[in-house]
Amino acid sequence: MARIRTIKPSFWASLGMLSRDARLLTVGLVSMSDDAGRFVATPSAILGYVYPLDENVTPGQVRKWLGECASHVGRDGVPLVIIYDVDGRQFGHFPHWRRHQKINRPQPSALPAPPADALFEVG
């Protein structure tokens, strides 16, 4: 089912320290995320969803850009994206998801939640 996502004008200024490619990846991850702000954070999943027609984007580049997103910390000390492993699989989560996305009739996530010690914001 298609989901509508919102990118606020302040989004771009908040990501000013990221490379252009990491900023584009962030937009793709917002689109890729489920209603809880979670996504499969493997290069193959991201390549298939965000870059399906880009033959020149490699798994190594995706890992690099995803690392940039995960290491970017906002003024409030909260990372832009949290990357976590569950049973050997890698997932991602936007900690401030509910602050920026208004979901009409949210569906429960099929993906595992991030560990409790990785959560910075409730809801």
Short mmCIF file of N, CA and C in Angstrom, two decimals:
data_model
loop_
_atom_site.label_atom_id
_atom_site.label_comp_id
_atom_site.label_asym_id
_atom_site.label_seq_id
_atom_site.Cartn_x
_atom_site.Cartn_y
_atom_site.Cartn_z
N MET A 1 0.84 -1.18 0.00
CA MET A 1 0.00 0.00 0.00
C MET A 1 0.89 1.24 0.00
N ALA A 2 0.60 2.18 -0.87
CA ALA A 2 1.37 3.42 -0.96
C ALA A 2 1.15 4.27 0.27
N ARG A 3 2.21 4.95 0.69
CA ARG A 3 2.14 5.82 1.86
C ARG A 3 2.57 7.22 1.44
N ILE A 4 1.91 8.20 2.00
CA ILE A 4 2.28 9.59 1.72
C ILE A 4 3.21 10.05 2.83
N ARG A 5 4.33 10.62 2.46
CA ARG A 5 5.30 11.13 3.41
C ARG A 5 5.51 12.62 3.16
N THR A 6 5.90 13.31 4.22
CA THR A 6 6.07 14.75 4.16
C THR A 6 7.53 15.11 4.37
N ILE A 7 8.04 16.01 3.55
CA ILE A 7 9.37 16.59 3.74
C ILE A 7 9.15 18.07 3.99
N LYS A 8 9.46 18.51 5.21
CA LYS A 8 9.27 19.92 5.58
C LYS A 8 10.40 20.78 5.00
N PRO A 9 10.13 22.07 4.78
CA PRO A 9 11.18 22.95 4.26
C PRO A 9 12.43 22.98 5.16
N SER A 10 12.25 22.86 6.46
CA SER A 10 13.40 22.91 7.38
C SER A 10 14.26 21.64 7.30
N PHE A 11 13.74 20.61 6.65
CA PHE A 11 14.48 19.36 6.50
C PHE A 11 15.86 19.59 5.90
N TRP A 12 15.92 20.37 4.85
CA TRP A 12 17.18 20.56 4.13
C TRP A 12 18.22 21.25 4.99
N ALA A 13 17.82 22.26 5.74
CA ALA A 13 18.78 22.97 6.60
C ALA A 13 19.26 22.06 7.73
N SER A 14 18.40 21.19 8.21
CA SER A 14 18.80 20.31 9.33
C SER A 14 19.81 19.26 8.90
N LEU A 15 19.94 19.02 7.61
CA LEU A 15 20.87 18.01 7.10
C LEU A 15 22.07 18.62 6.40
N GLY A 16 22.31 19.89 6.64
CA GLY A 16 23.35 20.62 5.93
C GLY A 16 24.74 20.03 5.99
N MET A 17 25.06 19.27 7.03
CA MET A 17 26.39 18.70 7.17
C MET A 17 26.54 17.37 6.43
N LEU A 18 25.44 16.80 5.97
CA LEU A 18 25.53 15.55 5.22
C LEU A 18 25.90 15.82 3.76
N SER A 19 26.52 14.85 3.15
CA SER A 19 26.82 14.96 1.72
C SER A 19 25.51 14.99 0.93
N ARG A 20 25.59 15.44 -0.29
CA ARG A 20 24.40 15.48 -1.15
C ARG A 20 23.80 14.09 -1.29
N ASP A 21 24.64 13.08 -1.46
CA ASP A 21 24.13 11.72 -1.64
C ASP A 21 23.47 11.18 -0.38
N ALA A 22 24.00 11.52 0.79
CA ALA A 22 23.38 11.09 2.05
C ALA A 22 22.04 11.80 2.25
N ARG A 23 21.94 13.06 1.83
CA ARG A 23 20.66 13.76 1.93
C ARG A 23 19.62 13.09 1.03
N LEU A 24 20.00 12.73 -0.18
CA LEU A 24 19.08 12.04 -1.09
C LEU A 24 18.69 10.69 -0.51
N LEU A 25 19.65 9.98 0.05
CA LEU A 25 19.32 8.70 0.67
C LEU A 25 18.31 8.89 1.80
N THR A 26 18.48 9.95 2.60
CA THR A 26 17.55 10.21 3.70
C THR A 26 16.12 10.37 3.18
N VAL A 27 15.95 11.10 2.09
CA VAL A 27 14.61 11.25 1.50
C VAL A 27 14.08 9.88 1.07
N GLY A 28 14.93 9.07 0.47
CA GLY A 28 14.51 7.73 0.07
C GLY A 28 14.13 6.88 1.26
N LEU A 29 14.88 6.99 2.36
CA LEU A 29 14.57 6.21 3.56
C LEU A 29 13.26 6.66 4.20
N VAL A 30 12.98 7.95 4.14
CA VAL A 30 11.69 8.45 4.64
C VAL A 30 10.56 7.80 3.84
N SER A 31 10.72 7.75 2.54
CA SER A 31 9.71 7.14 1.68
C SER A 31 9.61 5.63 1.91
N MET A 32 10.73 5.00 2.19
CA MET A 32 10.81 3.55 2.37
C MET A 32 10.27 3.10 3.73
N SER A 33 10.26 3.98 4.71
CA SER A 33 9.90 3.62 6.08
C SER A 33 8.43 3.27 6.23
N ASP A 34 8.16 2.37 7.17
CA ASP A 34 6.77 2.02 7.47
C ASP A 34 6.16 3.10 8.37
N ASP A 35 4.95 2.87 8.82
CA ASP A 35 4.24 3.88 9.60
C ASP A 35 4.84 4.14 10.98
N ALA A 36 5.77 3.30 11.41
CA ALA A 36 6.46 3.50 12.69
C ALA A 36 7.84 4.13 12.49
N GLY A 37 8.19 4.42 11.23
CA GLY A 37 9.50 5.02 10.96
C GLY A 37 10.62 4.00 10.90
N ARG A 38 10.29 2.74 10.63
CA ARG A 38 11.29 1.67 10.55
C ARG A 38 11.47 1.22 9.10
N PHE A 39 12.68 0.73 8.81
CA PHE A 39 12.98 0.23 7.47
C PHE A 39 14.05 -0.84 7.56
N VAL A 40 14.10 -1.69 6.54
CA VAL A 40 15.17 -2.68 6.42
C VAL A 40 16.40 -1.92 5.96
N ALA A 41 17.49 -2.03 6.72
CA ALA A 41 18.67 -1.21 6.47
C ALA A 41 19.81 -1.99 5.83
N THR A 42 19.48 -2.89 4.93
CA THR A 42 20.52 -3.60 4.19
C THR A 42 20.74 -2.89 2.86
N PRO A 43 21.98 -2.90 2.37
CA PRO A 43 22.22 -2.27 1.08
C PRO A 43 21.32 -2.81 -0.04
N SER A 44 21.07 -4.12 -0.05
CA SER A 44 20.25 -4.68 -1.13
C SER A 44 18.81 -4.16 -1.06
N ALA A 45 18.24 -4.06 0.13
CA ALA A 45 16.87 -3.53 0.26
C ALA A 45 16.82 -2.07 -0.15
N ILE A 46 17.80 -1.30 0.28
CA ILE A 46 17.83 0.13 -0.05
C ILE A 46 18.07 0.33 -1.54
N LEU A 47 18.99 -0.42 -2.11
CA LEU A 47 19.23 -0.30 -3.55
C LEU A 47 17.96 -0.61 -4.34
N GLY A 48 17.25 -1.65 -3.95
CA GLY A 48 16.04 -2.04 -4.66
C GLY A 48 14.91 -1.03 -4.55
N TYR A 49 14.85 -0.32 -3.43
CA TYR A 49 13.75 0.63 -3.23
C TYR A 49 14.13 2.04 -3.66
N VAL A 50 15.28 2.51 -3.23
CA VAL A 50 15.65 3.91 -3.47
C VAL A 50 16.35 4.11 -4.82
N TYR A 51 17.11 3.13 -5.24
CA TYR A 51 17.92 3.27 -6.47
C TYR A 51 17.66 2.13 -7.46
N PRO A 52 16.41 1.81 -7.78
CA PRO A 52 16.16 0.63 -8.61
C PRO A 52 16.71 0.73 -10.04
N LEU A 53 16.88 1.92 -10.53
CA LEU A 53 17.35 2.09 -11.92
C LEU A 53 18.76 2.64 -12.01
N ASP A 54 19.41 2.83 -10.88
CA ASP A 54 20.76 3.41 -10.86
C ASP A 54 21.80 2.29 -10.82
N GLU A 55 22.31 1.93 -11.97
CA GLU A 55 23.29 0.85 -12.05
C GLU A 55 24.66 1.25 -11.48
N ASN A 56 24.90 2.55 -11.32
CA ASN A 56 26.19 3.01 -10.84
C ASN A 56 26.24 3.22 -9.33
N VAL A 57 25.17 2.91 -8.60
CA VAL A 57 25.18 3.02 -7.14
C VAL A 57 25.50 1.64 -6.59
N THR A 58 26.53 1.58 -5.74
CA THR A 58 27.01 0.30 -5.22
C THR A 58 26.59 0.08 -3.76
N PRO A 59 26.60 -1.16 -3.30
CA PRO A 59 26.33 -1.42 -1.89
C PRO A 59 27.29 -0.67 -0.97
N GLY A 60 28.54 -0.54 -1.38
CA GLY A 60 29.51 0.20 -0.57
C GLY A 60 29.13 1.67 -0.41
N GLN A 61 28.65 2.27 -1.48
CA GLN A 61 28.21 3.67 -1.39
C GLN A 61 27.01 3.79 -0.46
N VAL A 62 26.07 2.86 -0.58
CA VAL A 62 24.88 2.89 0.29
C VAL A 62 25.31 2.77 1.75
N ARG A 63 26.24 1.85 2.05
CA ARG A 63 26.72 1.71 3.43
C ARG A 63 27.36 3.01 3.92
N LYS A 64 28.14 3.65 3.07
CA LYS A 64 28.79 4.91 3.44
C LYS A 64 27.75 6.00 3.74
N TRP A 65 26.78 6.17 2.85
CA TRP A 65 25.76 7.21 3.04
C TRP A 65 24.88 6.90 4.24
N LEU A 66 24.55 5.62 4.43
CA LEU A 66 23.75 5.24 5.60
C LEU A 66 24.53 5.51 6.88
N GLY A 67 25.83 5.27 6.85
CA GLY A 67 26.68 5.59 7.99
C GLY A 67 26.68 7.08 8.29
N GLU A 68 26.69 7.91 7.25
CA GLU A 68 26.60 9.36 7.44
C GLU A 68 25.29 9.72 8.14
N CYS A 69 24.20 9.14 7.68
CA CYS A 69 22.88 9.42 8.27
C CYS A 69 22.84 9.00 9.73
N ALA A 70 23.41 7.84 10.04
CA ALA A 70 23.39 7.32 11.40
C ALA A 70 24.31 8.12 12.33
N SER A 71 25.35 8.72 11.78
CA SER A 71 26.27 9.48 12.64
C SER A 71 25.87 10.95 12.76
N HIS A 72 24.89 11.38 11.99
CA HIS A 72 24.42 12.78 12.06
C HIS A 72 23.53 12.95 13.29
N VAL A 73 23.95 13.82 14.18
CA VAL A 73 23.21 14.06 15.42
C VAL A 73 22.67 15.49 15.39
N GLY A 74 21.39 15.62 15.71
CA GLY A 74 20.76 16.94 15.73
C GLY A 74 21.18 17.76 16.93
N ARG A 75 20.71 18.99 16.96
CA ARG A 75 21.02 19.89 18.09
C ARG A 75 20.55 19.34 19.42
N ASP A 76 19.53 18.49 19.37
CA ASP A 76 19.00 17.90 20.61
C ASP A 76 19.78 16.66 21.05
N GLY A 77 20.83 16.30 20.31
CA GLY A 77 21.65 15.15 20.67
C GLY A 77 21.11 13.82 20.19
N VAL A 78 20.04 13.85 19.42
CA VAL A 78 19.41 12.61 18.92
C VAL A 78 19.88 12.35 17.49
N PRO A 79 20.29 11.11 17.20
CA PRO A 79 20.71 10.79 15.83
C PRO A 79 19.55 10.90 14.85
N LEU A 80 19.88 11.23 13.62
CA LEU A 80 18.87 11.28 12.55
C LEU A 80 18.25 9.89 12.36
N VAL A 81 19.09 8.87 12.31
CA VAL A 81 18.67 7.49 12.07
C VAL A 81 19.41 6.59 13.06
N ILE A 82 18.72 5.61 13.57
CA ILE A 82 19.33 4.58 14.41
C ILE A 82 19.38 3.30 13.59
N ILE A 83 20.55 2.69 13.52
CA ILE A 83 20.71 1.40 12.84
C ILE A 83 20.88 0.35 13.93
N TYR A 84 20.15 -0.76 13.83
CA TYR A 84 20.22 -1.81 14.84
C TYR A 84 20.05 -3.18 14.21
N ASP A 85 20.55 -4.19 14.90
CA ASP A 85 20.47 -5.58 14.43
C ASP A 85 19.50 -6.37 15.29
N VAL A 86 18.72 -7.21 14.63
CA VAL A 86 17.85 -8.16 15.32
C VAL A 86 18.01 -9.49 14.60
N ASP A 87 18.48 -10.49 15.34
CA ASP A 87 18.67 -11.84 14.77
C ASP A 87 19.51 -11.81 13.50
N GLY A 88 20.55 -11.00 13.50
CA GLY A 88 21.47 -10.95 12.36
C GLY A 88 20.99 -10.12 11.18
N ARG A 89 19.83 -9.48 11.30
CA ARG A 89 19.32 -8.63 10.23
C ARG A 89 19.42 -7.18 10.65
N GLN A 90 19.69 -6.29 9.72
CA GLN A 90 19.88 -4.89 10.04
C GLN A 90 18.63 -4.08 9.69
N PHE A 91 18.24 -3.22 10.64
CA PHE A 91 17.08 -2.36 10.50
C PHE A 91 17.46 -0.93 10.85
N GLY A 92 16.61 -0.02 10.43
CA GLY A 92 16.80 1.38 10.76
C GLY A 92 15.52 1.98 11.32
N HIS A 93 15.67 3.08 12.04
CA HIS A 93 14.54 3.75 12.66
C HIS A 93 14.83 5.25 12.74
N PHE A 94 13.83 6.05 12.43
CA PHE A 94 13.91 7.50 12.61
C PHE A 94 13.36 7.84 14.00
N PRO A 95 14.21 8.24 14.96
CA PRO A 95 13.72 8.50 16.32
C PRO A 95 12.67 9.60 16.41
N HIS A 96 12.75 10.60 15.55
CA HIS A 96 11.79 11.71 15.60
C HIS A 96 10.67 11.55 14.57
N TRP A 97 10.37 10.32 14.19
CA TRP A 97 9.40 10.04 13.14
C TRP A 97 8.05 10.71 13.39
N ARG A 98 7.49 10.53 14.55
CA ARG A 98 6.16 11.07 14.86
C ARG A 98 6.14 12.60 14.89
N ARG A 99 7.26 13.19 15.12
CA ARG A 99 7.35 14.66 15.12
C ARG A 99 7.18 15.21 13.71
N HIS A 100 7.59 14.43 12.71
CA HIS A 100 7.62 14.94 11.34
C HIS A 100 6.61 14.30 10.39
N GLN A 101 6.05 13.16 10.79
CA GLN A 101 5.11 12.47 9.92
C GLN A 101 3.77 12.31 10.63
N LYS A 102 2.73 12.73 9.98
CA LYS A 102 1.37 12.55 10.48
C LYS A 102 0.74 11.42 9.68
N ILE A 103 0.49 10.30 10.35
CA ILE A 103 0.02 9.10 9.67
C ILE A 103 -1.48 8.95 9.88
N ASN A 104 -2.23 8.89 8.78
CA ASN A 104 -3.66 8.65 8.83
C ASN A 104 -3.88 7.13 8.82
N ARG A 105 -4.52 6.62 9.82
CA ARG A 105 -4.78 5.19 9.97
C ARG A 105 -3.48 4.37 9.94
N PRO A 106 -2.59 4.60 10.92
CA PRO A 106 -1.30 3.89 10.92
C PRO A 106 -1.46 2.37 11.04
N GLN A 107 -0.62 1.68 10.33
CA GLN A 107 -0.58 0.22 10.39
C GLN A 107 0.55 -0.19 11.32
N PRO A 108 0.36 -1.24 12.11
CA PRO A 108 1.44 -1.72 12.98
C PRO A 108 2.65 -2.14 12.14
N SER A 109 3.81 -1.94 12.68
CA SER A 109 5.04 -2.31 11.98
C SER A 109 5.22 -3.81 11.97
N ALA A 110 5.64 -4.34 10.84
CA ALA A 110 5.99 -5.75 10.73
C ALA A 110 7.46 -5.96 11.08
N LEU A 111 8.19 -4.86 11.26
CA LEU A 111 9.62 -4.93 11.57
C LEU A 111 9.84 -4.82 13.07
N PRO A 112 10.89 -5.45 13.57
CA PRO A 112 11.15 -5.38 15.01
C PRO A 112 11.52 -3.96 15.45
N ALA A 113 11.13 -3.65 16.67
CA ALA A 113 11.43 -2.33 17.23
C ALA A 113 12.91 -2.23 17.57
N PRO A 114 13.43 -1.01 17.57
CA PRO A 114 14.81 -0.84 18.02
C PRO A 114 14.92 -1.16 19.51
N PRO A 115 16.11 -1.49 19.97
CA PRO A 115 16.27 -1.76 21.39
C PRO A 115 15.89 -0.54 22.23
N ALA A 116 15.36 -0.78 23.41
CA ALA A 116 14.87 0.31 24.27
C ALA A 116 15.94 1.35 24.56
N ASP A 117 17.20 0.93 24.68
CA ASP A 117 18.25 1.89 24.98
C ASP A 117 18.61 2.78 23.79
N ALA A 118 18.05 2.48 22.62
CA ALA A 118 18.31 3.28 21.43
C ALA A 118 17.20 4.31 21.20
N LEU A 119 16.15 4.25 21.99
CA LEU A 119 15.02 5.16 21.77
C LEU A 119 15.23 6.47 22.54
N PHE A 120 14.96 7.56 21.85
CA PHE A 120 15.13 8.88 22.44
C PHE A 120 13.81 9.61 22.59
N GLU A 121 12.79 9.16 21.89
CA GLU A 121 11.52 9.87 21.88
C GLU A 121 10.39 8.86 21.89
N VAL A 122 9.42 9.07 22.71
CA VAL A 122 8.27 8.16 22.77
C VAL A 122 7.25 8.59 21.74
N GLY A 123 6.66 7.60 21.07
CA GLY A 123 5.57 7.89 20.13
C GLY A 123 5.96 8.10 18.78
#
